[in-house]
Coordinates of C-alpha atoms in Angstrom, one line a residue:
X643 CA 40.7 -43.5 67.7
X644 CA 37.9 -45.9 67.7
X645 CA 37.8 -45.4 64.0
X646 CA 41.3 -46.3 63.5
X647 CA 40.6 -49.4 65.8
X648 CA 38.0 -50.7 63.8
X649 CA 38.8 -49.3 60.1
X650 CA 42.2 -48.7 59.9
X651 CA 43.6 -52.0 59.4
X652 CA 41.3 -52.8 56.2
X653 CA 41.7 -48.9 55.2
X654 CA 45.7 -49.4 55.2
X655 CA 45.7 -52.9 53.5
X656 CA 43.6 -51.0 50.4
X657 CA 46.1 -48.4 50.3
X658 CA 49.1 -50.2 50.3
X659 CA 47.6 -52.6 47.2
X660 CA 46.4 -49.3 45.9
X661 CA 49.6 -48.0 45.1
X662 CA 51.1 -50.7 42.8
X663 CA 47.8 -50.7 40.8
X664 CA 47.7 -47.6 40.3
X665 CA 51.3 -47.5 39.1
X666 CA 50.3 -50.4 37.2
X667 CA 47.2 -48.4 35.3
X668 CA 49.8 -45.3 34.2
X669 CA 52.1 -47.8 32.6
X670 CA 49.7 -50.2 30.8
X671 CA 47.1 -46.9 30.3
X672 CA 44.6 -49.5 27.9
X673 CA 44.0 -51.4 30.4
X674 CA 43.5 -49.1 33.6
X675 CA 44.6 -49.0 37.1
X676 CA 40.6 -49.7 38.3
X677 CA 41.3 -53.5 36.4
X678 CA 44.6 -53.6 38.5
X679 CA 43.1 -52.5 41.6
X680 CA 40.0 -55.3 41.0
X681 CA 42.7 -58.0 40.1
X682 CA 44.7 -58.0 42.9
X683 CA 42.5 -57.3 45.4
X684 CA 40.9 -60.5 44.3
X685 CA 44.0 -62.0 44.4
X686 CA 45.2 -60.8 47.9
X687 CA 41.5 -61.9 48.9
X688 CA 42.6 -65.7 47.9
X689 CA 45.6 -65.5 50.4
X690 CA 43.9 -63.9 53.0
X691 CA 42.1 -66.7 54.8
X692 CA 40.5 -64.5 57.8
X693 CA 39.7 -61.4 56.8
X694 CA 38.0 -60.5 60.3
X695 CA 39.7 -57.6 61.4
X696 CA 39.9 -56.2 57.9
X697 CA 36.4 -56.5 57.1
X698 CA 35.2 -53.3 58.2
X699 CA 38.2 -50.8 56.6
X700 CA 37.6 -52.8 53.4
X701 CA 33.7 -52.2 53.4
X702 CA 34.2 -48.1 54.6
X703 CA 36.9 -48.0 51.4
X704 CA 34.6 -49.8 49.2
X705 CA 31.5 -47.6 49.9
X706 CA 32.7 -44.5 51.1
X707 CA 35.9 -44.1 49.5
X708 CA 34.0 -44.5 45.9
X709 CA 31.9 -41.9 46.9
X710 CA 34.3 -39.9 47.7
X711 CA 35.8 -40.6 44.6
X712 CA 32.8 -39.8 42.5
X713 CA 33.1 -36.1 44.3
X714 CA 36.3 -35.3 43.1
X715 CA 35.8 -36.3 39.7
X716 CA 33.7 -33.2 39.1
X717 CA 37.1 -31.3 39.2
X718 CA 37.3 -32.2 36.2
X719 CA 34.2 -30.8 34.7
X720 CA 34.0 -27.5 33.1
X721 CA 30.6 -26.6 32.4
X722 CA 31.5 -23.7 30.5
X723 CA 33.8 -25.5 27.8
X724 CA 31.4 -28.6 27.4
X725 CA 28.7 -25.9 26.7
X726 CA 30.8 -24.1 23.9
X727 CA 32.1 -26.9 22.5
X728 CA 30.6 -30.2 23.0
X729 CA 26.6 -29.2 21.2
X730 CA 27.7 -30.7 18.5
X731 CA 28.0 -34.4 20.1
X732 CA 24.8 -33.5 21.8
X733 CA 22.3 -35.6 20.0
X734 CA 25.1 -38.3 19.6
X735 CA 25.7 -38.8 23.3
X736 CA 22.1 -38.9 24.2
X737 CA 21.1 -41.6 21.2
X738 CA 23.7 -43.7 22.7
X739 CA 23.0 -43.3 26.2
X740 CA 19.2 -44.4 25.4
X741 CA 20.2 -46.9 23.0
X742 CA 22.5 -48.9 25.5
X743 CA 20.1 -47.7 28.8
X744 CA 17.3 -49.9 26.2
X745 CA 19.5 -52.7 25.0
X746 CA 20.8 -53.7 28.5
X747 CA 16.6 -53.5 30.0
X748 CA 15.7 -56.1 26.9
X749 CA 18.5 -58.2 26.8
X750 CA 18.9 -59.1 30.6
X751 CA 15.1 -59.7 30.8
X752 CA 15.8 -61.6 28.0
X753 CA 18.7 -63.9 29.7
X754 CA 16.8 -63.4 32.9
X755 CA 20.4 -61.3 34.3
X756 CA 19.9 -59.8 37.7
X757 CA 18.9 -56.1 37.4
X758 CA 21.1 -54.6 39.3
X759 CA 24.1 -56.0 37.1
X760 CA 22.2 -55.0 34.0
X761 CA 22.1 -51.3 35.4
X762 CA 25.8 -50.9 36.0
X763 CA 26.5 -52.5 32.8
X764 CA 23.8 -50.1 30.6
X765 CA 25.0 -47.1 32.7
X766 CA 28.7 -48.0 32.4
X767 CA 28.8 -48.8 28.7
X768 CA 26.5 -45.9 27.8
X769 CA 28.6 -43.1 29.9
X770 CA 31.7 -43.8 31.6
X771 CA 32.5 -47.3 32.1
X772 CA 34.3 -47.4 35.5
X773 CA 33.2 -43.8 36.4
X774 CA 29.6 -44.3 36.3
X775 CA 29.3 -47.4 37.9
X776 CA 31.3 -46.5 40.9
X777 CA 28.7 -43.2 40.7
X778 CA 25.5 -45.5 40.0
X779 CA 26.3 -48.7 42.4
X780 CA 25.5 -46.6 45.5
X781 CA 22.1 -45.7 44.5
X782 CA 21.3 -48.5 43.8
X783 CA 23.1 -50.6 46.2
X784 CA 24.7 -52.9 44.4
X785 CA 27.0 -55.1 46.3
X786 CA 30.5 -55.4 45.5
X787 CA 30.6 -58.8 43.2
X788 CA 28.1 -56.7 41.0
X789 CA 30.1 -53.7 40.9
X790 CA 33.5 -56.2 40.1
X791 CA 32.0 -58.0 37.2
X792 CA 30.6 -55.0 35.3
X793 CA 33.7 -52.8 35.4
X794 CA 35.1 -56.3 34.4
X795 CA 33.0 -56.6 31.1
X796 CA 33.1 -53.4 30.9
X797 CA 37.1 -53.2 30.8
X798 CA 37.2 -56.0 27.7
X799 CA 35.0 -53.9 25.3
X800 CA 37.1 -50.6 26.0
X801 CA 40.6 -52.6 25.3
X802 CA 38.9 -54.3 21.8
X803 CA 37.2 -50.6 21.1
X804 CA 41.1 -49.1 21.7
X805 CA 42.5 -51.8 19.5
X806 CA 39.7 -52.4 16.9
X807 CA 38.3 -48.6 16.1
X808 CA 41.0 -46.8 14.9
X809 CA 40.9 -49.8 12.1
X810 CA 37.3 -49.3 12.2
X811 CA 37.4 -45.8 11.1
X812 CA 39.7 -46.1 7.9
X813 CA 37.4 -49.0 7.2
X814 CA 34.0 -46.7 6.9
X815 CA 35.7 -43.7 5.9
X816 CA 36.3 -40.9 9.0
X817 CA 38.5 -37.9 7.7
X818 CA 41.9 -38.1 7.9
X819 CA 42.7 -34.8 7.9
X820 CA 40.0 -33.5 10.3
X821 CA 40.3 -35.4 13.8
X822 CA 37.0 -33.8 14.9
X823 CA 34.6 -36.5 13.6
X824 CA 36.7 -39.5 14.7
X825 CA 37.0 -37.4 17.9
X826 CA 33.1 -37.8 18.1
X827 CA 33.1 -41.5 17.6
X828 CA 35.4 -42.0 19.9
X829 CA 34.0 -40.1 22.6
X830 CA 30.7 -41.5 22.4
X831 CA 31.5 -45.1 21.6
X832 CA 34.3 -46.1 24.1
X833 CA 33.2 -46.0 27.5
X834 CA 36.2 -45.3 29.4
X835 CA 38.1 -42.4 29.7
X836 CA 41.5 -43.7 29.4
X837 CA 40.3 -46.2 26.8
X838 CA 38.9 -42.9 24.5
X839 CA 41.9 -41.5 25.1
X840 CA 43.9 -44.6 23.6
X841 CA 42.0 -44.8 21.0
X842 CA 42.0 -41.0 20.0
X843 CA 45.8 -40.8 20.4
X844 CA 46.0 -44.2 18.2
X845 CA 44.2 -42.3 15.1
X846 CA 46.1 -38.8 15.8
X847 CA 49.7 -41.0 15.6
X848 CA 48.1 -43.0 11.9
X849 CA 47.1 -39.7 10.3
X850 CA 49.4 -37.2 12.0
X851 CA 47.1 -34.8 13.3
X852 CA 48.8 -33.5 16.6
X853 CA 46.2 -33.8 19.2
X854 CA 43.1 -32.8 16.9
X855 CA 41.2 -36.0 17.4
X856 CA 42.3 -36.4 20.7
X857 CA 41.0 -33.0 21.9
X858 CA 37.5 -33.6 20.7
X859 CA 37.2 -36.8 21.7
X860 CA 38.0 -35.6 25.6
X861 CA 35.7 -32.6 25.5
X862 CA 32.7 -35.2 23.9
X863 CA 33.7 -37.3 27.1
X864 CA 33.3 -35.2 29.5
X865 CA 29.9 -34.2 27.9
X866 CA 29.3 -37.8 28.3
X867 CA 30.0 -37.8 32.0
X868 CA 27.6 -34.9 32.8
X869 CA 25.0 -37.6 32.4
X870 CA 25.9 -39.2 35.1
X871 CA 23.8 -36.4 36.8
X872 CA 20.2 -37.4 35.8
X873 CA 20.9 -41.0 35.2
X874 CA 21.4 -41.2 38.9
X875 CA 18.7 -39.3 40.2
X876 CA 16.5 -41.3 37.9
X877 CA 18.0 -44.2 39.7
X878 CA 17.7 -43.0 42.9
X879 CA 14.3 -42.2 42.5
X880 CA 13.2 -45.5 41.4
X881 CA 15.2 -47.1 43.9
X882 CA 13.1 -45.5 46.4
X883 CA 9.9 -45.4 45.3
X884 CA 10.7 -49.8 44.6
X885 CA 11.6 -49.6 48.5
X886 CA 8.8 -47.8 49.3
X887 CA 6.5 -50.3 47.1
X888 CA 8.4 -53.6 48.5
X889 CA 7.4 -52.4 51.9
X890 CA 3.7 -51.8 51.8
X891 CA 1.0 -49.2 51.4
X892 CA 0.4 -48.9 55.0
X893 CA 4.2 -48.8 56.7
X894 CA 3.9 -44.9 57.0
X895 CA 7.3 -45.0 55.2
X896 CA 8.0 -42.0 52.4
X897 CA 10.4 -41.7 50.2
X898 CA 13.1 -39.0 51.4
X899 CA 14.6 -36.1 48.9
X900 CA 17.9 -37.6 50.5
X901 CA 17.3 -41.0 48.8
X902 CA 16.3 -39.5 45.6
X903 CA 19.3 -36.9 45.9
X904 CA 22.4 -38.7 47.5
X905 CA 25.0 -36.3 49.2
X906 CA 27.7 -37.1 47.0
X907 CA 26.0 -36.4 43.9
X908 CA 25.4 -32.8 45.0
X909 CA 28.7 -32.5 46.4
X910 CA 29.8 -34.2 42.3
X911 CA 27.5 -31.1 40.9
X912 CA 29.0 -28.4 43.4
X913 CA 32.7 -29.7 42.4
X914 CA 31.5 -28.8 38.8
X915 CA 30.3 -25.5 39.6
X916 CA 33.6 -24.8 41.7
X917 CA 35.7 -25.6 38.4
X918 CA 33.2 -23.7 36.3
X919 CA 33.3 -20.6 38.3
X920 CA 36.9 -21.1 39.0
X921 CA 37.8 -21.4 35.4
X922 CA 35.7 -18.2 34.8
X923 CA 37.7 -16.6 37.1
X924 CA 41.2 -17.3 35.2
X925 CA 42.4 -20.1 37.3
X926 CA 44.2 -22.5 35.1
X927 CA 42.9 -25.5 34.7
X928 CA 45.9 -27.3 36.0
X929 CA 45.1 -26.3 39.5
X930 CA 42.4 -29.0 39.1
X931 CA 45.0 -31.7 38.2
X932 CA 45.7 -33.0 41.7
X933 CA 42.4 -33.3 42.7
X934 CA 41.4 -35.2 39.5
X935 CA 44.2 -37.7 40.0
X936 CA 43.0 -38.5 44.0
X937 CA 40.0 -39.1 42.7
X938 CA 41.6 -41.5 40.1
X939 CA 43.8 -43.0 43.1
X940 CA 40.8 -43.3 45.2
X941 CA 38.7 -45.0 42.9
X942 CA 41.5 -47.8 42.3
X943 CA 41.8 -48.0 45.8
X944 CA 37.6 -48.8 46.5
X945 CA 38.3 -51.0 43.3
X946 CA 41.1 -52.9 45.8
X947 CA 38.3 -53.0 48.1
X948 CA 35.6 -54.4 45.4
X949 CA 38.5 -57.1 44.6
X950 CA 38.8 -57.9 48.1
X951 CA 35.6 -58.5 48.6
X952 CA 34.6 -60.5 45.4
X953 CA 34.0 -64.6 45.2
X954 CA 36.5 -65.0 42.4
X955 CA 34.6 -68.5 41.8
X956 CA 31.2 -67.0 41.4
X957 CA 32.2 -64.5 39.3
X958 CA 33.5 -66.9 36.8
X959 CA 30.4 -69.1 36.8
X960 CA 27.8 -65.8 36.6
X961 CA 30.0 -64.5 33.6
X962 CA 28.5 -66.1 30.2
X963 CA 24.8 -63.8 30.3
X964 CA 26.1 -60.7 31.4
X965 CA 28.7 -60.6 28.9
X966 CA 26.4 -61.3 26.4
X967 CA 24.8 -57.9 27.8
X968 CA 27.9 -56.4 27.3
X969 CA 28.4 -57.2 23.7
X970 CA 25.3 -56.2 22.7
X971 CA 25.7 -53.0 24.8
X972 CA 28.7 -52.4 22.9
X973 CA 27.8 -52.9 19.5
X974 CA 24.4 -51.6 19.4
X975 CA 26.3 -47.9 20.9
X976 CA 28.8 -47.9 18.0
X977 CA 26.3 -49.0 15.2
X978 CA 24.2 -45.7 16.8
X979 CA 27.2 -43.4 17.2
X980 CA 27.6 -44.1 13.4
X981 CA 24.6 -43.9 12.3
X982 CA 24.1 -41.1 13.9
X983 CA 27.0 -39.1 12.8
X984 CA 26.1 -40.2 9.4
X985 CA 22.7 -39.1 9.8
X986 CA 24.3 -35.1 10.7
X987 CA 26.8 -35.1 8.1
X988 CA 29.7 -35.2 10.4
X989 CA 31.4 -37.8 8.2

């Protein structure tokens, strides 16, 4: 009860603004219902002068809902199938991973752009946009303005990469008759799932190909996403061992295997395992489904949460550097996807 009391008004509020956004994200599928979630929790923020009573459902949604979020999306994670089938996007994914992981550490020393918005905006442009920056911002605790801005910049290179690639890729020369290698590019280059999904239907519908391009392009995704794994631990681990430094040689303090190993991430890894075993088993791989959309649901509610919680004002005026960051993010992974690909003979 003294939950409820204290939680469930915020808790409610994000749910019931949940709902529309997410609605919002299946119709307009480009641009997403974590965008929706973001924009009118920012919105209802505006109109809600004390937010008092709300305060502490909105911070459990923000934190813990996310996390709970990030669990359920290993539901979606067959090991087994990314094993047989995504080697071949293997050297792609991690080239592009340590390309944008390197842009983002030069360019925001460069611009002098807070760190912690220069992580989420590497770690979401180089694996899974919204995904991985709802999996990363708790290790490194980044507060929710930070986490609102990146999935913002974040969100405007996946709906130019979902308009602009598909042109993209007659202009260099992909196959038409083989989705696989546009499949690739598409999985590696566009961050978000729903964006890569976009963008691989868009080339299936120009070159009828059925669902060639769109197949591979999923499987190289959730390859992609598997990163998350060590690119959080890392995280962790550093975040820890900066704590540990920040406080002095001679505190006693140590860093904990639970700070360089948060709960949620081994409960994302056991999720995997679950579907992997599972799947192994025979059980369809629709039985997943409903878990994967909660965790879809959940995420836009914590994104209601983030919006709520977000100075629309400084947001606006902090914009300009970090989405320079962004932009080169984004262009320096496609120019390496590319290269890449041409570099294996894939197109």
């Amino acid at each position: 009860m003294e939950f409820v009391r204290e939680k469930g008004a915020g808790l409610l509020l994000c749910l019931v603004l949940a709902i529309p956004a997410y609605a919002l994200g299946l119709a307009v599928s480009i641009v997403g219902g974590p965008i929706f979630g973001i924009a009118i929790g920012i919105v209802a923020a505006l109109l809600l002068r004390d937010r008092t009573r709300l305060a502490a459902g909105i911070g459990f949604t923000s934190k813990y809902v996310l996390q709970t979020a990030v669990v359920l999306l290993g539901f979606g994670l067959n090991l087994g199938v990314i094993a047989q089938t995504g080697w071949r996007s293997l050297p792609i994914i991690v080239t592009t991973i340590a390309t944008a992981l390197i842009v983002a550490f030069l360019v925001s020393k460069a611009l002098g752009i807070p760190g912690k918005i220069a992580t989420l905006i590497g770690v979401g442009s180089s694996i899974c946009g919204g995904s991985a920056i709802a999996a990363t911002a708790p290790v490194i605790k980044a507060n929710d303005e930070e986490v609102a801005q990146s999935i913002s910049i974040i969100f405007l290179f996946n709906v130019i990469a979902a308009i602009v690639f598909p042109y993209l890729g007659n202009l260099v020369g992909f196959s038409t008759t083989d989705g696989g290698p546009f499949g690739i590019f598409a999985g590696t280059a566009v961050n978000d799932t729903s964006s890569v999904t976009a963008t691989a239907a868009t080339w299936d519908g120009m070159h009828n190909l059925g669902t060639q391009t769109l197949d591979e392009a999923v499987t190289v995704k959730l390859t992609r996403t598997l990163a998350i794994i060590p690119i959080t631990l890392v995280l962790a681990a550093w975040t820890a061992w900066r704590a540990k430094k920040a406080g002095g040689s001679h505190d006693g303090s140590r860093v904990t295997v639970r700070q360089v190993l948060p709960l949620f991430i081994v409960w994302f890894v056991a999720a995997s395992l679950i579907t992997t075993i599972a799947a192994a088993a025979g059980v369809p791989e629709g039985a997943f489904t409903p878990l994967k959309e909660l965790s879809k649901f959940l995420i836009v509610m914590a994104m209601v949460a983030i919006g709520l919680n977000t100075d629309i004002v400084k947001l606006v005026r902090s914009g300009a550097k970090p989405l320079a960051l962004g932009l080169a993010c984004w262009a320096c992974i496609t120019v390496a996807s590319l290269g890449m690909q041409h570099v294996l003979g894939i197109w």
